C-alpha positions as a Python dict, from the first residue, in 0.01 Angstrom:
ca = {
    (1, 'X'): (0, 0, 0),
    (2, 'X'): (-132, -36, -353),
    (3, 'X'): (50, 151, -629),
    (4, 'X'): (-145, 264, -933),
    (5, 'X'): (82, 328, -1232),
    (6, 'X'): (-25, 476, -1566),
    (7, 'X'): (181, 418, -1881),
    (8, 'X'): (122, 722, -2099),
    (9, 'X'): (278, 887, -2405),
    (10, 'X'): (239, 1196, -2616),
    (11, 'X'): (175, 994, -2931),
    (12, 'X'): (132, 633, -3035),
    (13, 'X'): (409, 397, -3136),
    (14, 'X'): (626, 438, -2827),
    (15, 'X'): (576, 77, -2717),
    (16, 'X'): (388, 154, -2396),
    (17, 'X'): (151, -144, -2430),
    (18, 'X'): (445, -385, -2459),
    (19, 'X'): (615, -213, -2167),
    (20, 'X'): (303, -220, -1949),
    (21, 'X'): (234, -589, -2020),
    (22, 'X'): (591, -701, -1951),
    (23, 'X'): (607, -485, -1640),
    (24, 'X'): (286, -635, -1498),
    (25, 'X'): (392, -992, -1582),
    (26, 'X'): (730, -956, -1414),
    (27, 'X'): (565, -804, -1106),
    (28, 'X'): (343, -1112, -1080),
    (29, 'X'): (638, -1345, -1127),
    (30, 'X'): (812, -1167, -841),
    (31, 'X'): (519, -1235, -610),
    (32, 'X'): (303, -925, -646),
    (33, 'X'): (-71, -920, -721),
    (34, 'X'): (-66, -719, -1044),
    (35, 'X'): (-370, -595, -1236),
    (36, 'X'): (-324, -475, -1592),
    (37, 'X'): (-606, -258, -1731),
    (38, 'X'): (-648, -152, -2093),
    (39, 'X'): (-772, 205, -2091),
    (40, 'X'): (-640, 288, -2435),
    (41, 'X'): (-1007, 322, -2523),
    (42, 'X'): (-950, 472, -2869),
    (43, 'X'): (-724, 191, -2991),
    (44, 'X'): (-725, -94, -2735),
    (45, 'X'): (-484, -374, -2815),
    (46, 'X'): (-430, -588, -2506),
    (47, 'X'): (-693, -835, -2627),
    (48, 'X'): (-476, -893, -2934),
    (49, 'X'): (-158, -903, -2731),
    (50, 'X'): (-301, -1176, -2504),
    (51, 'X'): (-489, -1336, -2794),
    (52, 'X'): (-819, -1350, -2609),
    (53, 'X'): (-1182, -1248, -2663),
    (54, 'X'): (-1338, -1182, -2321),
    (55, 'X'): (-1710, -1219, -2266),
    (56, 'X'): (-1720, -898, -2064),
    (57, 'X'): (-1516, -583, -2103),
    (58, 'X'): (-1419, -287, -1888),
    (59, 'X'): (-1680, -102, -2093),
    (60, 'X'): (-1949, -331, -1951),
    (61, 'X'): (-1844, -257, -1595),
    (62, 'X'): (-1848, 118, -1660),
    (63, 'X'): (-2205, 85, -1789),
    (64, 'X'): (-2320, -126, -1491),
    (65, 'X'): (-2360, -430, -1717),
    (66, 'X'): (-2099, -650, -1551),
    (67, 'X'): (-1946, -727, -1215),
    (68, 'X'): (-1577, -685, -1153),
    (69, 'X'): (-1517, -1061, -1139),
    (70, 'X'): (-1648, -1085, -1498),
    (71, 'X'): (-1420, -811, -1624),
    (72, 'X'): (-1076, -896, -1484),
    (73, 'X'): (-944, -1231, -1602),
    (74, 'X'): (-681, -1439, -1427),
    (75, 'X'): (-376, -1489, -1649),
    (76, 'X'): (-158, -1630, -1372),
    (77, 'X'): (-151, -1978, -1535),
    (78, 'X'): (6, -1815, -1841),
    (79, 'X'): (291, -1690, -1624),
    (80, 'X'): (348, -2036, -1480),
    (81, 'X'): (341, -2197, -1823),
    (82, 'X'): (581, -1955, -1991),
    (83, 'X'): (816, -1908, -1698),
    (84, 'X'): (817, -2280, -1625),
    (85, 'X'): (918, -2365, -1981),
    (86, 'X'): (1200, -2112, -1988),
    (87, 'X'): (1398, -2246, -1694),
    (88, 'X'): (1454, -2560, -1493),
    (89, 'X'): (1378, -2384, -1166),
    (90, 'X'): (1038, -2447, -1012),
    (91, 'X'): (917, -2091, -1065),
    (92, 'X'): (551, -2186, -1032),
    (93, 'X'): (607, -2309, -677),
    (94, 'X'): (809, -1999, -591),
    (95, 'X'): (547, -1767, -740),
    (96, 'X'): (264, -1942, -558),
    (97, 'X'): (455, -1923, -232),
    (98, 'X'): (487, -1548, -278),
    (99, 'X'): (123, -1512, -385),
    (100, 'X'): (197, -1348, -718),
    (101, 'X'): (-93, -1313, -963),
    (102, 'X'): (-161, -1145, -1297),
    (103, 'X'): (-511, -1024, -1379),
    (104, 'X'): (-602, -840, -1698),
    (105, 'X'): (-902, -622, -1788),
    (106, 'X'): (-972, -553, -2155),
    (107, 'X'): (-1136, -264, -2339),
    (108, 'X'): (-1375, -326, -2628),
    (109, 'X'): (-1227, -223, -2963),
    (110, 'X'): (-1558, -200, -3154),
    (111, 'X'): (-1612, 147, -3296),
    (112, 'X'): (-1960, 180, -3145),
    (113, 'X'): (-1820, 102, -2800),
    (114, 'X'): (-1545, 359, -2843),
    (115, 'X'): (-1804, 616, -2945),
    (116, 'X'): (-2019, 532, -2644),
    (117, 'X'): (-1732, 589, -2404),
    (118, 'X'): (-1699, 936, -2549),
    (119, 'X'): (-2057, 991, -2435),
    (120, 'X'): (-2252, 947, -2757),
    (121, 'X'): (-2485, 704, -2927),
    (122, 'X'): (-2408, 613, -3290),
    (123, 'X'): (-2784, 585, -3354),
    (124, 'X'): (-2895, 918, -3210),
    (125, 'X'): (-2569, 1117, -3187),
    (126, 'X'): (-2685, 1220, -2838),
    (127, 'X'): (-2529, 1180, -2497),
    (128, 'X'): (-2633, 843, -2350),
    (129, 'X'): (-2459, 825, -2015),
    (130, 'X'): (-2305, 1096, -1803),
    (131, 'X'): (-1929, 1106, -1839),
    (132, 'X'): (-1914, 1179, -1469),
    (133, 'X'): (-2094, 851, -1401),
    (134, 'X'): (-1845, 661, -1616),
    (135, 'X'): (-1556, 823, -1434),
    (136, 'X'): (-1708, 732, -1098),
    (137, 'X'): (-1741, 371, -1213),
    (138, 'X'): (-1378, 370, -1321),
    (139, 'X'): (-1270, 502, -982),
    (140, 'X'): (-1488, 234, -822),
    (141, 'X'): (-1315, -31, -1034),
    (142, 'X'): (-979, 76, -898),
    (143, 'X'): (-1107, 85, -540),
    (144, 'X'): (-1258, -264, -570),
    (145, 'X'): (-930, -402, -701),
    (146, 'X'): (-767, -266, -388),
    (147, 'X'): (-1033, -363, -131),
    (148, 'X'): (-1159, -696, -270),
    (149, 'X'): (-862, -828, -469),
    (150, 'X'): (-591, -676, -248),
    (151, 'X'): (-398, -550, -548),
    (152, 'X'): (-34, -461, -496),
    (153, 'X'): (-12, -290, -834),
    (154, 'X'): (-273, -155, -1074),
    (155, 'X'): (-112, -94, -1413),
    (156, 'X'): (-305, 119, -1662),
    (157, 'X'): (-227, 126, -2034),
    (158, 'X'): (-363, 466, -2138),
    (159, 'X'): (-452, 635, -2463),
    (160, 'X'): (-175, 861, -2594),
    (161, 'X'): (-206, 1236, -2603),
    (162, 'X'): (-444, 1469, -2425),
    (163, 'X'): (-789, 1314, -2449),
    (164, 'X'): (-1073, 1265, -2205),
    (165, 'X'): (-993, 907, -2102),
    (166, 'X'): (-620, 971, -2105),
    (167, 'X'): (-667, 1241, -1843),
    (168, 'X'): (-900, 1017, -1640),
    (169, 'X'): (-638, 743, -1627),
    (170, 'X'): (-371, 989, -1518),
    (171, 'X'): (-602, 1133, -1253),
    (172, 'X'): (-655, 800, -1073),
    (173, 'X'): (-286, 700, -1083),
    (174, 'X'): (-28, 789, -821),
    (175, 'X'): (270, 730, -1052),
    (176, 'X'): (292, 835, -1417),
    (177, 'X'): (542, 680, -1658),
    (178, 'X'): (559, 894, -1970),
    (179, 'X'): (707, 676, -2244),
    (180, 'X'): (889, 824, -2539),
    (181, 'X'): (1138, 747, -2812),
    (182, 'X'): (1426, 974, -2905),
    (183, 'X'): (1293, 1205, -3173),
    (184, 'X'): (1212, 1572, -3210),
    (185, 'X'): (834, 1516, -3221),
    (186, 'X'): (838, 1291, -2915),
    (187, 'X'): (1054, 1531, -2717),
    (188, 'X'): (848, 1836, -2811),
    (189, 'X'): (522, 1660, -2729),
    (190, 'X'): (659, 1523, -2404),
    (191, 'X'): (771, 1871, -2303),
    (192, 'X'): (419, 1996, -2371),
    (193, 'X'): (263, 1722, -2158),
    (194, 'X'): (506, 1790, -1875),
    (195, 'X'): (430, 2162, -1877),
    (196, 'X'): (55, 2163, -1939),
    (197, 'X'): (-75, 1836, -1790),
    (198, 'X'): (166, 1661, -1557),
    (199, 'X'): (230, 1967, -1345),
    (200, 'X'): (-138, 1972, -1249),
    (201, 'X'): (-105, 1621, -1103),
    (202, 'X'): (241, 1640, -949),
    (203, 'X'): (157, 1942, -735),
    (204, 'X'): (-99, 1721, -559),
    (205, 'X'): (153, 1448, -488),
    (206, 'X'): (152, 1234, -804),
    (207, 'X'): (498, 1116, -909),
    (208, 'X'): (594, 1138, -1275),
    (209, 'X'): (894, 1002, -1465),
    (210, 'X'): (1017, 958, -1820),
    (211, 'X'): (1049, 604, -1953),
    (212, 'X'): (1284, 620, -2250),
    (213, 'X'): (1210, 329, -2483),
    (214, 'X'): (1391, 179, -2783),
    (215, 'X'): (1722, 342, -2707),
    (216, 'X'): (1938, 310, -3018),
    (217, 'X'): (2284, 161, -3044),
    (218, 'X'): (2243, -181, -2886),
    (219, 'X'): (2212, -386, -3204),
    (220, 'X'): (2578, -448, -3279),
    (221, 'X'): (2655, -604, -3620),
    (222, 'X'): (2768, -964, -3590),
    (223, 'X'): (3103, -895, -3753),
    (224, 'X'): (3173, -644, -3477),
    (225, 'X'): (3013, -834, -3194),
    (226, 'X'): (3206, -1156, -3249),
    (227, 'X'): (3538, -1016, -3362),
    (228, 'X'): (3802, -916, -3106),
    (229, 'X'): (3982, -623, -3254),
    (230, 'X'): (4244, -483, -3025),
    (231, 'X'): (4244, -116, -2948),
    (232, 'X'): (4576, 0, -2800),
    (233, 'X'): (4543, 168, -2464),
    (234, 'X'): (4912, 258, -2445),
    (235, 'X'): (5137, 515, -2603),
    (236, 'X'): (5264, 462, -2958),
    (237, 'X'): (5569, 240, -2974),
    (238, 'X'): (5486, 45, -2658),
    (239, 'X'): (5372, -314, -2639),
    (240, 'X'): (4995, -380, -2612),
    (241, 'X'): (4889, -665, -2387),
    (242, 'X'): (4552, -837, -2355),
    (243, 'X'): (4481, -646, -2036),
    (244, 'X'): (4543, -317, -2216),
    (245, 'X'): (4304, -385, -2499),
    (246, 'X'): (3934, -416, -2556),
    (247, 'X'): (3710, -578, -2812),
    (248, 'X'): (3549, -352, -3067),
    (249, 'X'): (3201, -442, -2937),
    (250, 'X'): (3303, -355, -2580),
    (251, 'X'): (3434, -17, -2688),
    (252, 'X'): (3117, 56, -2884),
    (253, 'X'): (2902, -34, -2583),
    (254, 'X'): (3102, 197, -2359),
    (255, 'X'): (3055, 480, -2604),
    (256, 'X'): (2683, 405, -2625),
    (257, 'X'): (2647, 410, -2247),
    (258, 'X'): (2826, 744, -2228),
    (259, 'X'): (2594, 882, -2496),
    (260, 'X'): (2293, 743, -2310),
    (261, 'X'): (2396, 923, -1992),
    (262, 'X'): (2425, 1251, -2183),
    (263, 'X'): (2084, 1199, -2345),
    (264, 'X'): (1918, 1126, -2010),
    (265, 'X'): (2045, 1459, -1884),
    (266, 'X'): (1924, 1627, -2203),
    (267, 'X'): (1574, 1479, -2164),
    (268, 'X'): (1556, 1581, -1798),
    (269, 'X'): (1669, 1935, -1882),
    (270, 'X'): (1416, 1958, -2165),
    (271, 'X'): (1113, 1827, -1973),
    (272, 'X'): (1193, 1877, -1606),
    (273, 'X'): (1126, 1505, -1547),
    (274, 'X'): (1369, 1238, -1431),
    (275, 'X'): (1438, 939, -1658),
    (276, 'X'): (1347, 640, -1443),
    (277, 'X'): (1471, 384, -1697),
    (278, 'X'): (1606, 353, -2050),
    (279, 'X'): (1497, 41, -2241),
    (280, 'X'): (1732, -40, -2532),
    (281, 'X'): (1607, -137, -2876),
    (282, 'X'): (1698, -504, -2918),
    (283, 'X'): (1659, -626, -3276),
    (284, 'X'): (1533, -972, -3182),
    (285, 'X'): (1241, -807, -3001),
    (286, 'X'): (1187, -508, -3226),
    (287, 'X'): (1160, -714, -3544),
    (288, 'X'): (993, -1026, -3407),
    (289, 'X'): (660, -1115, -3565),
    (290, 'X'): (491, -1115, -3224),
    (291, 'X'): (653, -1015, -2898),
    (292, 'X'): (481, -1176, -2601),
    (293, 'X'): (599, -1138, -2241),
    (294, 'X'): (967, -1153, -2322),
    (295, 'X'): (1049, -1106, -1953),
    (296, 'X'): (902, -1451, -1887),
    (297, 'X'): (1019, -1633, -2197),
    (298, 'X'): (1377, -1505, -2173),
    (299, 'X'): (1461, -1432, -1808),
    (300, 'X'): (1831, -1380, -1885),
    (301, 'X'): (1773, -1140, -2175),
    (302, 'X'): (1908, -785, -2122),
    (303, 'X'): (1553, -662, -2190),
    (304, 'X'): (1438, -852, -1880),
    (305, 'X'): (1724, -714, -1673),
    (306, 'X'): (1613, -363, -1763),
    (307, 'X'): (1264, -437, -1632),
    (308, 'X'): (1404, -580, -1312),
    (309, 'X'): (1583, -250, -1264),
    (310, 'X'): (1262, -59, -1342),
    (311, 'X'): (1072, -259, -1080),
    (312, 'X'): (1339, -184, -819),
    (313, 'X'): (1314, 184, -904),
    (314, 'X'): (934, 182, -873),
    (315, 'X'): (947, -7, -545),
    (316, 'X'): (1139, 279, -390),
    (317, 'X'): (894, 549, -497),
}
């Protein structure tokens, strides 16, 4: 059965586009037919992320100006190229044997196209096409991905906040992943979404979860990370052995994990939503000039391991 998952957030800057892209890519690598759709119509960015300029956009399909095969592009060769270069294993053969594929649909970032999707014409300032018709076309797009492309997963990168196309994306999804960072504004906005919007969907069977991104505390300074400083685990005056001591970095990580557990409970208590995963903030990713499908380029990276855990969690929903 196809799962349709929307990555949403109260405000921008939570990293949901990066999360959605890596999630879809790893699904494909694991043998699923994954379709990633950019419905962040007010600030689409997947075309920049994948460094491509499609001839046809999701916008064209919504306006009956393109067929589905023109709108969703096959990026499976990218998976094979990146994954194949990151390991000696024959991942391409394994992926093909499982039937995994990655397809991506892009949204046009031109301001006139954004305005049109809101139902207006920049020339006349009048309604051009019924919003209901556009919504029906979007629902049709999802249904065609299921019936004609046999999608296992449809991943939607939505616009943040409470806007027309944000709500549409949430309405067609069966699982909602509300991404947030740890901050007062994020938590307050997330609580508002949970109370005013998500409840309307969940009472009809939609599943919703928090996806906590950029969890602090995982960038350990090199002088701490590499240095083994012994912390006595015995009473004063007794001899400390190697088995009774821990490195400073190990102790810091244990403290961080304990704090993370407490914060997950805090977030759940505040919003009434379970935290399905917590993605740490890794400096090499956070401050890289361009992050691109880290889960494929660095399969042994802790970031990738977190996504593997996220996929396992979603599989059980």
